[in-house]
Coordinates of C-alpha atoms in Angstrom, one line a residue:
Chain A
M6 CA 132.1 150.4 120.9
E7 CA 129.1 149.9 123.0
L8 CA 127.2 146.6 123.7
W9 CA 123.5 146.6 125.2
Y10 CA 122.0 143.4 126.2
S11 CA 118.1 144.3 125.9
E12 CA 114.9 142.4 127.1
K13 CA 111.5 143.8 126.3
H14 CA 109.4 143.6 129.2
T15 CA 106.3 144.3 127.3
E16 CA 106.2 145.0 123.6
D17 CA 106.6 148.8 124.6
V18 CA 109.0 148.3 127.7
K19 CA 112.6 147.8 127.2
F20 CA 115.3 147.1 129.9
S21 CA 118.6 147.5 128.9
I22 CA 122.1 146.4 130.3
K23 CA 125.7 147.9 129.0
V24 CA 128.0 144.1 128.8
N25 CA 131.6 144.4 128.7
N26 CA 131.6 140.6 127.2
H27 CA 129.3 138.1 125.7
L28 CA 131.0 135.0 127.4
F29 CA 128.9 132.1 126.1
T30 CA 126.1 131.3 123.5
G31 CA 124.8 128.4 122.5
Q32 CA 121.3 126.6 122.0
S33 CA 120.2 123.6 123.3
D34 CA 117.3 121.4 122.6
F35 CA 115.2 123.3 124.6
Q36 CA 116.3 127.0 124.0
R37 CA 119.1 129.5 123.5
V38 CA 121.7 129.9 126.2
D39 CA 123.5 133.1 126.8
V40 CA 126.2 134.1 129.3
F41 CA 126.7 138.1 129.8
E42 CA 129.5 139.9 131.5
S43 CA 128.5 143.4 132.7
D44 CA 130.4 146.0 135.4
E45 CA 126.5 146.6 137.0
F46 CA 125.2 143.1 137.5
G47 CA 129.1 141.3 137.3
K48 CA 127.9 138.1 135.4
F49 CA 124.3 137.0 134.2
L50 CA 122.7 134.3 132.3
T51 CA 119.7 134.5 130.0
L52 CA 117.4 131.8 128.5
D53 CA 115.8 132.6 125.3
G54 CA 116.8 136.2 125.6
L55 CA 115.1 136.4 129.1
M56 CA 116.7 137.1 132.4
M57 CA 117.0 134.4 134.8
V58 CA 120.2 135.3 136.9
T59 CA 122.5 137.9 137.9
E60 CA 125.3 137.9 140.3
K61 CA 124.1 141.2 141.5
D62 CA 120.6 140.0 143.0
E63 CA 120.4 136.0 142.7
F64 CA 120.2 135.9 146.6
I65 CA 117.0 137.7 146.5
Y66 CA 115.0 135.3 144.7
H67 CA 116.8 131.9 146.3
D68 CA 116.5 133.4 149.6
M69 CA 112.8 133.7 149.3
I70 CA 112.5 130.7 147.3
C71 CA 114.2 128.5 149.6
H72 CA 114.3 130.0 153.2
V73 CA 110.0 131.2 153.3
P74 CA 109.2 127.5 153.5
M75 CA 111.9 126.1 155.3
A76 CA 111.1 128.7 158.1
T77 CA 107.7 127.7 157.8
N78 CA 108.4 123.9 158.7
P79 CA 111.9 123.3 159.8
N80 CA 111.6 119.7 160.0
I81 CA 111.7 119.6 156.1
K82 CA 113.8 116.5 155.0
N83 CA 113.4 115.7 151.5
V84 CA 113.4 118.4 148.5
L85 CA 112.7 118.4 145.0
V86 CA 113.7 120.9 142.8
I87 CA 112.4 121.4 139.4
G88 CA 113.9 123.6 137.2
G89 CA 116.4 125.8 138.9
G90 CA 119.6 124.6 136.8
D91 CA 121.8 127.7 137.8
G92 CA 122.1 125.8 141.1
G93 CA 121.3 128.9 143.4
T94 CA 117.7 127.1 145.0
V95 CA 119.6 123.8 145.8
R96 CA 122.9 126.2 147.4
E97 CA 120.3 127.8 149.7
L98 CA 118.8 124.4 150.9
T99 CA 122.2 122.7 151.4
R100 CA 122.8 125.6 154.2
Y101 CA 120.1 123.5 156.2
P102 CA 122.3 120.3 157.6
S103 CA 118.7 118.7 158.5
I104 CA 118.0 118.3 155.2
E105 CA 118.5 114.7 153.7
K106 CA 118.0 114.6 150.4
I107 CA 118.1 116.6 147.2
H108 CA 116.5 116.2 144.3
M109 CA 117.2 118.6 141.4
V110 CA 115.5 117.9 137.9
E111 CA 116.2 120.0 135.2
I112 CA 115.2 119.8 131.7
D113 CA 118.3 121.5 130.2
K114 CA 121.9 119.6 130.7
M115 CA 123.5 123.0 129.3
V116 CA 121.7 125.0 131.4
V117 CA 124.0 123.5 134.1
D118 CA 126.7 122.8 132.3
V119 CA 127.0 126.7 131.8
S120 CA 126.2 127.7 135.4
R121 CA 129.1 125.7 136.5
E122 CA 131.6 127.2 134.2
F123 CA 130.3 130.7 134.6
L124 CA 128.3 131.1 137.7
P125 CA 130.0 129.0 141.1
I126 CA 128.1 132.0 142.8
T127 CA 125.1 129.9 142.3
S128 CA 126.3 126.5 140.9
S129 CA 128.7 125.7 143.4
K130 CA 126.7 123.3 146.4
L131 CA 125.2 121.4 142.9
D132 CA 127.8 118.3 144.0
D133 CA 126.8 118.2 147.8
T134 CA 126.4 114.9 148.7
R135 CA 122.8 115.1 149.6
V136 CA 121.9 116.8 146.0
T137 CA 121.5 113.9 143.2
L138 CA 120.8 115.7 139.6
F139 CA 118.0 114.7 137.0
Y140 CA 118.2 115.6 133.6
E141 CA 114.5 115.0 132.7
D142 CA 111.4 117.0 132.1
G143 CA 110.3 117.8 135.8
I144 CA 106.4 117.2 134.4
E145 CA 107.3 113.6 133.9
F146 CA 109.1 113.5 136.6
V147 CA 106.7 114.3 139.5
K148 CA 103.9 111.7 138.1
N149 CA 103.8 108.5 140.0
K150 CA 106.2 109.8 143.1
P151 CA 103.6 109.5 145.6
N152 CA 104.0 110.8 149.1
T153 CA 107.8 111.1 148.5
Y154 CA 108.8 115.2 149.0
D155 CA 108.4 117.0 152.1
L156 CA 108.8 120.4 149.6
I157 CA 108.8 120.7 146.0
L158 CA 110.2 123.9 144.6
V159 CA 109.0 125.3 141.3
D160 CA 112.1 127.4 139.9
S161 CA 111.1 127.8 136.5
T162 CA 110.9 129.7 133.6
D163 CA 107.9 132.0 132.5
P164 CA 104.9 130.0 130.6
I165 CA 106.3 130.1 127.3
G166 CA 108.6 127.2 126.2
P167 CA 109.9 124.5 127.9
G168 CA 108.7 126.1 131.4
E169 CA 105.0 126.0 129.8
G170 CA 104.2 122.6 131.3
L171 CA 105.3 123.8 134.7
F172 CA 101.9 125.8 134.8
T173 CA 99.5 123.9 133.9
R174 CA 96.4 121.8 136.4
E175 CA 97.9 118.8 135.9
F176 CA 101.3 119.1 136.9
Y177 CA 99.9 120.9 140.1
R178 CA 97.7 117.9 140.6
N179 CA 101.3 115.7 140.2
C180 CA 102.9 117.9 142.7
F181 CA 100.0 117.4 145.9
E182 CA 100.5 113.7 144.9
A183 CA 104.0 113.6 145.5
L184 CA 103.9 115.6 148.3
T185 CA 104.0 113.9 151.9
E186 CA 101.0 114.6 154.0
E187 CA 103.3 117.8 155.5
G188 CA 104.5 118.8 151.7
I189 CA 104.9 122.7 150.4
L190 CA 104.9 123.6 146.9
V191 CA 106.5 126.9 146.1
N192 CA 106.3 127.8 142.8
Q193 CA 107.6 130.6 140.5
N194 CA 104.2 132.5 140.2
E195 CA 105.0 135.6 138.1
S196 CA 104.5 139.2 138.5
P197 CA 101.0 141.4 139.2
Y198 CA 102.3 144.5 137.0
Y199 CA 102.6 144.4 133.3
E200 CA 99.2 143.1 131.7
G201 CA 100.8 139.8 130.4
D202 CA 102.3 138.4 133.5
A203 CA 99.5 139.2 135.5
R204 CA 97.4 136.8 133.8
E205 CA 99.4 134.2 134.1
M206 CA 100.0 135.2 137.9
I207 CA 96.3 134.8 138.1
R208 CA 96.2 131.8 136.3
A209 CA 98.6 129.8 138.4
S210 CA 97.3 131.3 141.8
Q211 CA 93.6 129.7 140.7
K212 CA 95.0 126.4 139.5
V213 CA 97.4 126.0 142.6
K214 CA 93.9 127.0 145.0
E215 CA 91.9 124.9 143.4
I216 CA 94.1 122.1 144.7
F217 CA 95.6 122.7 147.8
P218 CA 94.0 123.5 151.2
I219 CA 96.2 126.2 151.6
A220 CA 97.5 128.5 148.7
K221 CA 98.7 132.3 149.3
V222 CA 101.2 134.5 147.2
Y223 CA 103.9 135.9 148.7
Q224 CA 106.2 139.1 146.9
F225 CA 109.3 140.3 146.8
H226 CA 111.5 142.9 145.3
M227 CA 113.5 141.4 142.2
P228 CA 115.4 144.5 140.1
T229 CA 116.1 142.5 137.1
Y230 CA 112.5 140.8 136.5
P231 CA 110.0 143.1 134.6
S232 CA 108.8 145.6 136.9
G233 CA 110.7 144.4 139.8
H234 CA 107.5 143.2 141.3
W235 CA 107.7 139.3 141.4
L236 CA 105.8 136.7 143.4
F237 CA 106.0 133.4 144.3
G238 CA 103.1 130.9 145.1
F239 CA 103.2 129.1 148.4
A240 CA 100.7 125.8 148.8
S241 CA 100.4 123.5 151.8
K242 CA 98.5 120.3 153.0
K243 CA 98.7 121.2 156.3
Y244 CA 101.5 124.8 156.9
D245 CA 99.9 128.0 157.0
P246 CA 103.3 130.3 156.3
I247 CA 102.1 132.9 158.5
K248 CA 100.2 131.1 161.6
D249 CA 102.5 128.3 161.9
F250 CA 105.7 130.4 161.6
N251 CA 107.8 130.1 164.0
P252 CA 110.5 132.8 163.6
S253 CA 113.0 131.6 166.7
K254 CA 112.8 128.2 165.1
W255 CA 114.3 129.3 162.2
E256 CA 116.8 132.1 164.0
E257 CA 118.0 128.5 165.5
F258 CA 119.8 127.1 162.0
G259 CA 121.6 130.5 162.9
L260 CA 121.8 131.2 159.1
K261 CA 122.9 134.6 157.8
T262 CA 120.9 135.8 154.8
K263 CA 120.7 139.0 152.9
Y264 CA 117.5 139.6 151.9
Y265 CA 115.2 136.9 153.6
N266 CA 115.0 137.6 157.7
T267 CA 111.6 136.6 159.9
D268 CA 110.0 139.9 159.7
I269 CA 110.2 140.3 156.1
H270 CA 108.8 136.2 155.9
V271 CA 106.0 138.0 157.1
G272 CA 105.9 141.3 155.4
S273 CA 106.1 139.9 152.0
F274 CA 102.6 137.9 152.4
M275 CA 101.0 141.8 153.0
L276 CA 100.1 142.2 149.6
P277 CA 98.7 145.4 148.0
T278 CA 95.0 145.7 147.2
Y279 CA 95.4 145.7 143.5
V280 CA 97.3 142.3 143.7
K281 CA 95.2 140.7 146.2
E282 CA 91.9 141.8 143.8
M283 CA 93.1 140.6 140.8
I284 CA 93.7 136.8 142.4
E285 CA 90.2 137.4 144.0
S286 CA 88.2 138.2 140.9
G287 CA 90.7 136.3 138.8
T288 CA 90.6 139.3 136.6
C289 CA 93.3 142.3 135.7
Chain B
M3 CA 108.8 155.2 112.8
E4 CA 109.7 154.3 116.7
L5 CA 110.0 156.9 119.4
W6 CA 111.4 155.6 122.6
Y7 CA 111.5 157.3 125.7
S8 CA 115.0 156.2 127.7
E9 CA 116.1 156.9 131.0
K10 CA 119.6 155.8 132.7
H11 CA 119.0 154.3 135.8
T12 CA 122.7 154.1 135.8
E13 CA 125.4 154.7 133.5
D14 CA 125.0 150.9 132.3
V15 CA 121.5 150.2 132.9
K16 CA 118.7 152.0 130.8
F17 CA 115.1 151.7 131.1
S18 CA 112.9 152.6 127.5
I19 CA 109.3 153.3 126.6
K20 CA 107.7 153.2 123.5
V21 CA 105.5 156.3 123.1
N22 CA 103.3 157.7 120.9
N23 CA 103.2 161.3 121.2
H24 CA 105.7 163.9 123.0
L25 CA 102.7 166.1 124.6
F26 CA 105.2 168.9 125.9
T27 CA 108.4 170.0 126.1
G28 CA 109.8 173.2 128.1
Q29 CA 112.7 174.8 130.1
S30 CA 111.2 176.0 133.1
D31 CA 113.9 177.9 135.7
F32 CA 114.9 174.8 137.4
Q33 CA 114.5 172.0 135.2
R34 CA 113.5 170.5 131.7
V35 CA 109.5 169.3 131.8
D36 CA 108.4 166.7 129.0
V37 CA 105.5 164.8 128.9
F38 CA 104.9 162.3 126.7
E39 CA 102.1 159.4 125.9
S40 CA 102.5 156.0 125.8
D41 CA 100.3 152.6 125.1
E42 CA 101.8 150.7 128.4
F43 CA 101.9 154.0 131.2
G44 CA 99.7 156.4 129.7
K45 CA 101.0 159.6 129.8
F46 CA 103.7 160.3 131.9
L47 CA 105.5 163.1 133.3
T48 CA 109.3 163.7 133.4
L49 CA 111.8 166.4 135.0
D50 CA 115.4 166.4 133.2
G51 CA 114.8 163.4 132.0
L52 CA 114.0 161.5 135.0
M53 CA 110.7 159.8 135.4
M54 CA 108.4 161.5 137.8
V55 CA 104.9 160.3 137.3
T56 CA 102.7 157.8 134.8
E57 CA 99.3 157.2 134.8
K58 CA 99.4 153.7 135.3
D59 CA 101.0 153.3 138.8
E60 CA 101.0 156.9 140.5
F61 CA 98.5 155.4 143.0
I62 CA 101.2 153.4 144.3
Y63 CA 103.8 156.1 145.4
H64 CA 100.8 158.4 146.4
D65 CA 99.2 155.8 148.3
M66 CA 102.0 155.4 150.0
I67 CA 103.3 159.0 150.5
C68 CA 99.8 159.5 152.4
H69 CA 97.9 156.5 154.0
V70 CA 100.9 155.6 155.8
P71 CA 101.2 158.5 158.1
M72 CA 97.4 159.3 158.0
A73 CA 96.5 156.1 159.3
T74 CA 99.2 156.3 162.2
N75 CA 97.6 159.1 162.9
P76 CA 93.9 159.8 161.8
N77 CA 93.5 163.2 163.7
I78 CA 96.0 165.3 161.6
K79 CA 94.3 168.8 160.4
N80 CA 97.1 170.4 158.9
V81 CA 99.7 169.3 156.4
L82 CA 102.4 170.5 154.4
V83 CA 103.5 169.0 151.0
I84 CA 107.2 170.0 149.6
G85 CA 107.3 169.4 145.9
G86 CA 104.5 167.0 144.5
G87 CA 103.9 169.6 141.7
D88 CA 101.5 166.9 139.9
G89 CA 99.1 167.1 142.5
G90 CA 98.6 163.6 143.3
T91 CA 99.9 163.8 146.8
V92 CA 97.3 166.5 147.4
R93 CA 94.2 164.4 145.7
E94 CA 94.8 161.8 148.3
L95 CA 95.2 164.2 151.0
T96 CA 91.8 165.9 150.0
R97 CA 89.9 162.5 150.7
Y98 CA 90.0 163.0 154.3
P99 CA 87.5 165.3 155.5
S100 CA 89.0 165.6 158.8
I101 CA 92.0 167.7 156.8
E102 CA 91.3 171.1 157.3
K103 CA 94.2 173.0 155.6
I104 CA 96.8 171.7 153.3
H105 CA 100.1 173.8 152.4
M106 CA 101.7 172.7 148.8
V107 CA 104.8 174.5 148.1
E108 CA 106.2 173.7 144.3
I109 CA 109.1 175.6 143.2
D110 CA 108.3 175.2 139.7
K111 CA 104.9 177.0 138.5
M112 CA 105.6 174.7 135.0
V113 CA 105.1 171.4 136.6
V114 CA 101.7 172.1 138.1
D115 CA 100.8 174.1 135.0
V116 CA 101.6 171.0 132.6
S117 CA 100.1 168.6 135.0
R118 CA 96.7 170.6 135.2
E119 CA 97.2 170.4 131.5
F120 CA 98.1 167.0 131.0
L121 CA 97.7 164.9 134.1
P122 CA 94.2 165.5 135.4
I123 CA 94.4 162.1 137.0
T124 CA 96.9 163.6 139.5
S125 CA 95.8 167.3 139.5
S126 CA 92.0 167.2 139.9
K127 CA 92.0 168.5 143.4
L128 CA 94.4 171.1 143.5
D129 CA 91.5 173.2 143.4
D130 CA 90.0 171.8 146.6
T131 CA 89.3 174.8 148.9
R132 CA 91.3 173.5 151.3
V133 CA 94.2 173.6 149.4
T134 CA 97.0 176.6 149.2
L135 CA 99.2 176.7 146.4
F136 CA 102.7 178.7 147.0
Y137 CA 105.0 178.6 144.3
E138 CA 108.2 179.3 146.5
D139 CA 111.2 177.4 147.4
G140 CA 110.3 174.6 150.2
I141 CA 113.6 175.0 151.9
E142 CA 113.1 178.9 152.8
F143 CA 109.4 178.2 153.2
V144 CA 109.9 175.5 156.4
K145 CA 112.3 178.5 158.0
N146 CA 110.1 180.1 160.6
K147 CA 107.0 178.2 161.1
P148 CA 107.5 176.9 164.3
N149 CA 104.6 174.5 165.4
T150 CA 102.1 174.8 162.7
Y151 CA 102.0 170.9 160.8
D152 CA 100.8 168.0 162.0
L153 CA 102.2 166.4 158.7
I154 CA 104.9 167.5 156.3
L155 CA 105.3 165.5 153.1
V156 CA 108.2 166.0 151.2
D157 CA 107.6 164.7 147.6
S158 CA 110.7 166.2 146.0
T159 CA 112.8 164.7 143.2
D160 CA 116.1 162.9 143.5
P161 CA 118.8 165.0 145.7
I162 CA 120.6 167.0 142.3
G163 CA 119.5 170.4 140.8
P164 CA 116.1 171.7 142.4
G165 CA 115.3 168.8 144.7
E166 CA 119.3 169.1 146.5
G167 CA 118.4 171.0 149.3
L168 CA 115.3 169.1 150.3
F169 CA 118.4 166.5 151.6
T170 CA 120.2 168.5 153.9
R171 CA 120.2 168.2 158.0
E172 CA 119.3 171.7 158.1
F173 CA 115.9 171.3 156.0
Y174 CA 115.1 168.4 157.8
R175 CA 115.8 170.1 161.3
N176 CA 113.4 173.2 160.0
C177 CA 110.8 170.4 159.4
F178 CA 111.1 169.2 162.8
E179 CA 110.4 172.9 164.3
A180 CA 107.6 173.4 161.8
L181 CA 105.7 170.2 163.2
T182 CA 103.7 170.5 166.0
E183 CA 104.6 168.0 169.1
E184 CA 102.5 165.2 167.3
G185 CA 104.1 165.8 163.9
I186 CA 105.2 163.3 161.4
L187 CA 107.6 163.9 158.3
V188 CA 107.6 161.3 155.5
N189 CA 110.4 161.7 153.1
Q190 CA 110.9 160.7 149.3
N191 CA 114.5 158.5 150.4
E192 CA 115.6 156.9 147.6
S193 CA 116.3 153.1 146.9
P194 CA 118.4 150.9 148.4
Y195 CA 119.3 149.3 145.2
Y196 CA 121.9 150.8 142.7
E197 CA 124.6 152.2 144.5
G198 CA 124.3 155.9 143.9
D199 CA 120.7 155.5 145.4
A200 CA 121.4 153.4 147.8
R201 CA 124.1 156.3 148.8
E202 CA 121.6 158.6 149.1
M203 CA 119.2 156.5 150.8
I204 CA 121.4 156.1 153.9
R205 CA 122.7 159.6 154.0
A206 CA 118.7 161.0 154.3
S207 CA 117.8 158.0 156.4
Q208 CA 121.1 159.0 158.9
K209 CA 120.5 162.6 158.8
V210 CA 116.7 162.4 160.2
K211 CA 117.7 159.8 162.4
E212 CA 119.7 162.5 164.0
I213 CA 116.8 164.9 164.6
F214 CA 113.6 162.8 165.2
P215 CA 113.4 160.6 168.3
I216 CA 111.4 158.0 166.0
A217 CA 112.9 157.7 162.2
K218 CA 112.6 154.7 159.8
V219 CA 111.9 153.8 156.7
Y220 CA 109.9 151.9 154.5
Q221 CA 109.1 150.3 151.1
F222 CA 107.1 149.8 148.4
H223 CA 106.8 148.9 144.7
M224 CA 107.3 151.3 142.1
P225 CA 108.3 149.7 138.8
T226 CA 108.7 153.0 137.2
Y227 CA 111.3 154.3 139.4
P228 CA 115.0 152.7 138.8
S229 CA 115.2 148.8 140.3
G230 CA 111.2 149.4 141.4
H231 CA 112.3 149.1 145.1
W232 CA 111.5 152.5 146.8
L233 CA 111.6 153.6 150.0
F234 CA 109.9 156.7 152.1
G235 CA 111.2 158.0 155.3
F236 CA 108.7 158.0 158.3
A237 CA 109.6 160.2 161.3
S238 CA 107.7 161.4 164.0
K239 CA 108.0 163.1 167.2
K240 CA 105.7 161.1 168.8
Y241 CA 104.0 158.5 167.2
D242 CA 105.7 154.8 165.8
P243 CA 104.5 153.9 162.4
I244 CA 103.7 150.3 164.0
K245 CA 103.2 150.3 167.9
D246 CA 100.8 153.4 167.3
F247 CA 98.8 151.8 164.3
N248 CA 95.4 151.9 164.9
P249 CA 94.0 149.4 161.6
S250 CA 90.3 149.6 162.3
K251 CA 90.1 154.2 163.2
W252 CA 91.5 153.9 159.6
E253 CA 89.3 151.6 158.2
E254 CA 86.3 154.1 159.4
F255 CA 87.5 156.6 156.9
G256 CA 85.9 154.1 154.3
L257 CA 88.7 155.0 151.6
K258 CA 88.9 152.6 148.7
T259 CA 93.0 152.4 147.9
K260 CA 94.8 150.5 145.0
Y261 CA 97.6 149.6 146.5
Y262 CA 97.5 151.0 150.5
N263 CA 95.8 148.7 153.2
T264 CA 96.1 148.3 156.5
D265 CA 98.2 145.2 156.1
I266 CA 100.5 146.5 153.9
H267 CA 101.1 149.4 156.3
V268 CA 102.9 146.9 158.4
G269 CA 104.5 145.0 155.7
S270 CA 105.7 147.9 154.1
F271 CA 108.2 148.4 157.5
M272 CA 109.6 144.9 157.3
L273 CA 112.8 145.4 155.5
P274 CA 115.2 143.2 153.4
T275 CA 118.2 142.5 156.0
Y276 CA 120.8 144.1 153.1
V277 CA 118.7 147.3 153.4
K278 CA 118.7 147.1 157.1
E279 CA 122.3 146.8 157.4
M280 CA 122.5 149.6 155.1
I281 CA 121.0 151.6 157.0
E282 CA 122.7 150.4 160.7
S283 CA 125.9 150.5 159.0
G284 CA 125.9 153.3 157.1
T285 CA 127.7 151.9 154.1
C286 CA 126.5 150.1 151.3

């Protein structure tokens, strides 16, 4: 017998993985949560059937969401993570001794519980003493927290289901208010390749750009996400991720990373022409 | 009824595309040749069942194989393309009025004939007066052509079947001899992500590095290839693709490109740490 997990990247494109075990399935108040085990990717977590994290390539996503802003402003002390229930984003943050406080707001406790049980690779640092977990709606959480965080990382699902509100103008506006004057926002910014993803990519970029004086996107190779071409948004009140980037200051942290380095920090902001044009024109 | 084309990216990973029509199937002396038509990717060509080119994203591969070396040395006059039967690489080359002569050596005439019939998007410039087609084995063709070409582009399949000999030390050595003192070699260099591809990627990089004084790899996002993370090798007797790169000289050509630009030229050489380490250590 063969057991295959499939995700439809579009109506006409399917990505399938041969699995050895279906380790967990559950329906939370928000979504369906599954964990599988495979030879190629190790264990992997899906939400409503969509790939979130695999043991093989989670390092790429978590390196790029965390180290790009940290290397832009190495003085970040207080961080808010919205979503990110698998814990990988928090794990990377805890590697900086200079970070004093990490708030993680995950709406779905089941994602955290399941990650603690099956994905120690990502969840291992959720009990770091600097981390506080809130099982709340991130949209509500960021309201009325003026001038509180140096960095907000939006580690969200796609803009359907529980993640939808994390792609609204109002939410980005509240993030702006919740950030200090030195604040940086990094948000999951979808993909430029398939039309449905590209439309959300453009909308998210435009909304962020309306609110923040500095707003860019950067790209990375994420093989288990649709097309493998994924983006984060980088927005800030003060810091430009290239002009204000000081590679040697980040090197002083002495962190060993598997994807991120101070070259790719710069290279990831150098986008293909079609991606730049989509963002500028607002159409795909 | 639904008709799905599937390619196994590894034994445990499958990429599938819903197709409307199976436009062509044929067995040449070298391989099985198929053309399909789909909503998502338009028409696409496969060789021995492996994806070669789709109407949707061929521009990415052809931009990156051609414009990176041309922008490094804008004085290139004589070019040899090995493989590339769909014609997309030649199409991009013909956009440079400064190029005087393009030799294309494709072992399999069926690939060219089928591309002329079904893929005018890539094959449209094969009749440019500067182009000469040779239906020959590229491995033999480069022997005894000393000091002949300013640029050799190896637009090959994977190192199995007819493409295998295009990944050997002897072949790269013959390319070195066939290049002028200013010569540049760009070769299809596989992918760092799945283990089988990564092994070939490392081997090709190492062989080229033994022969050429300047040898690097650069990356691009190619969604229809396994993992979407693909590499070309850049090797030269004289030119470094970054140090000798003069963006404004390339801008003078006035070419409109959809993926390539003078930023991504630089960014594409900035590699993830794990890719750099694979190439340096020789293991994956």
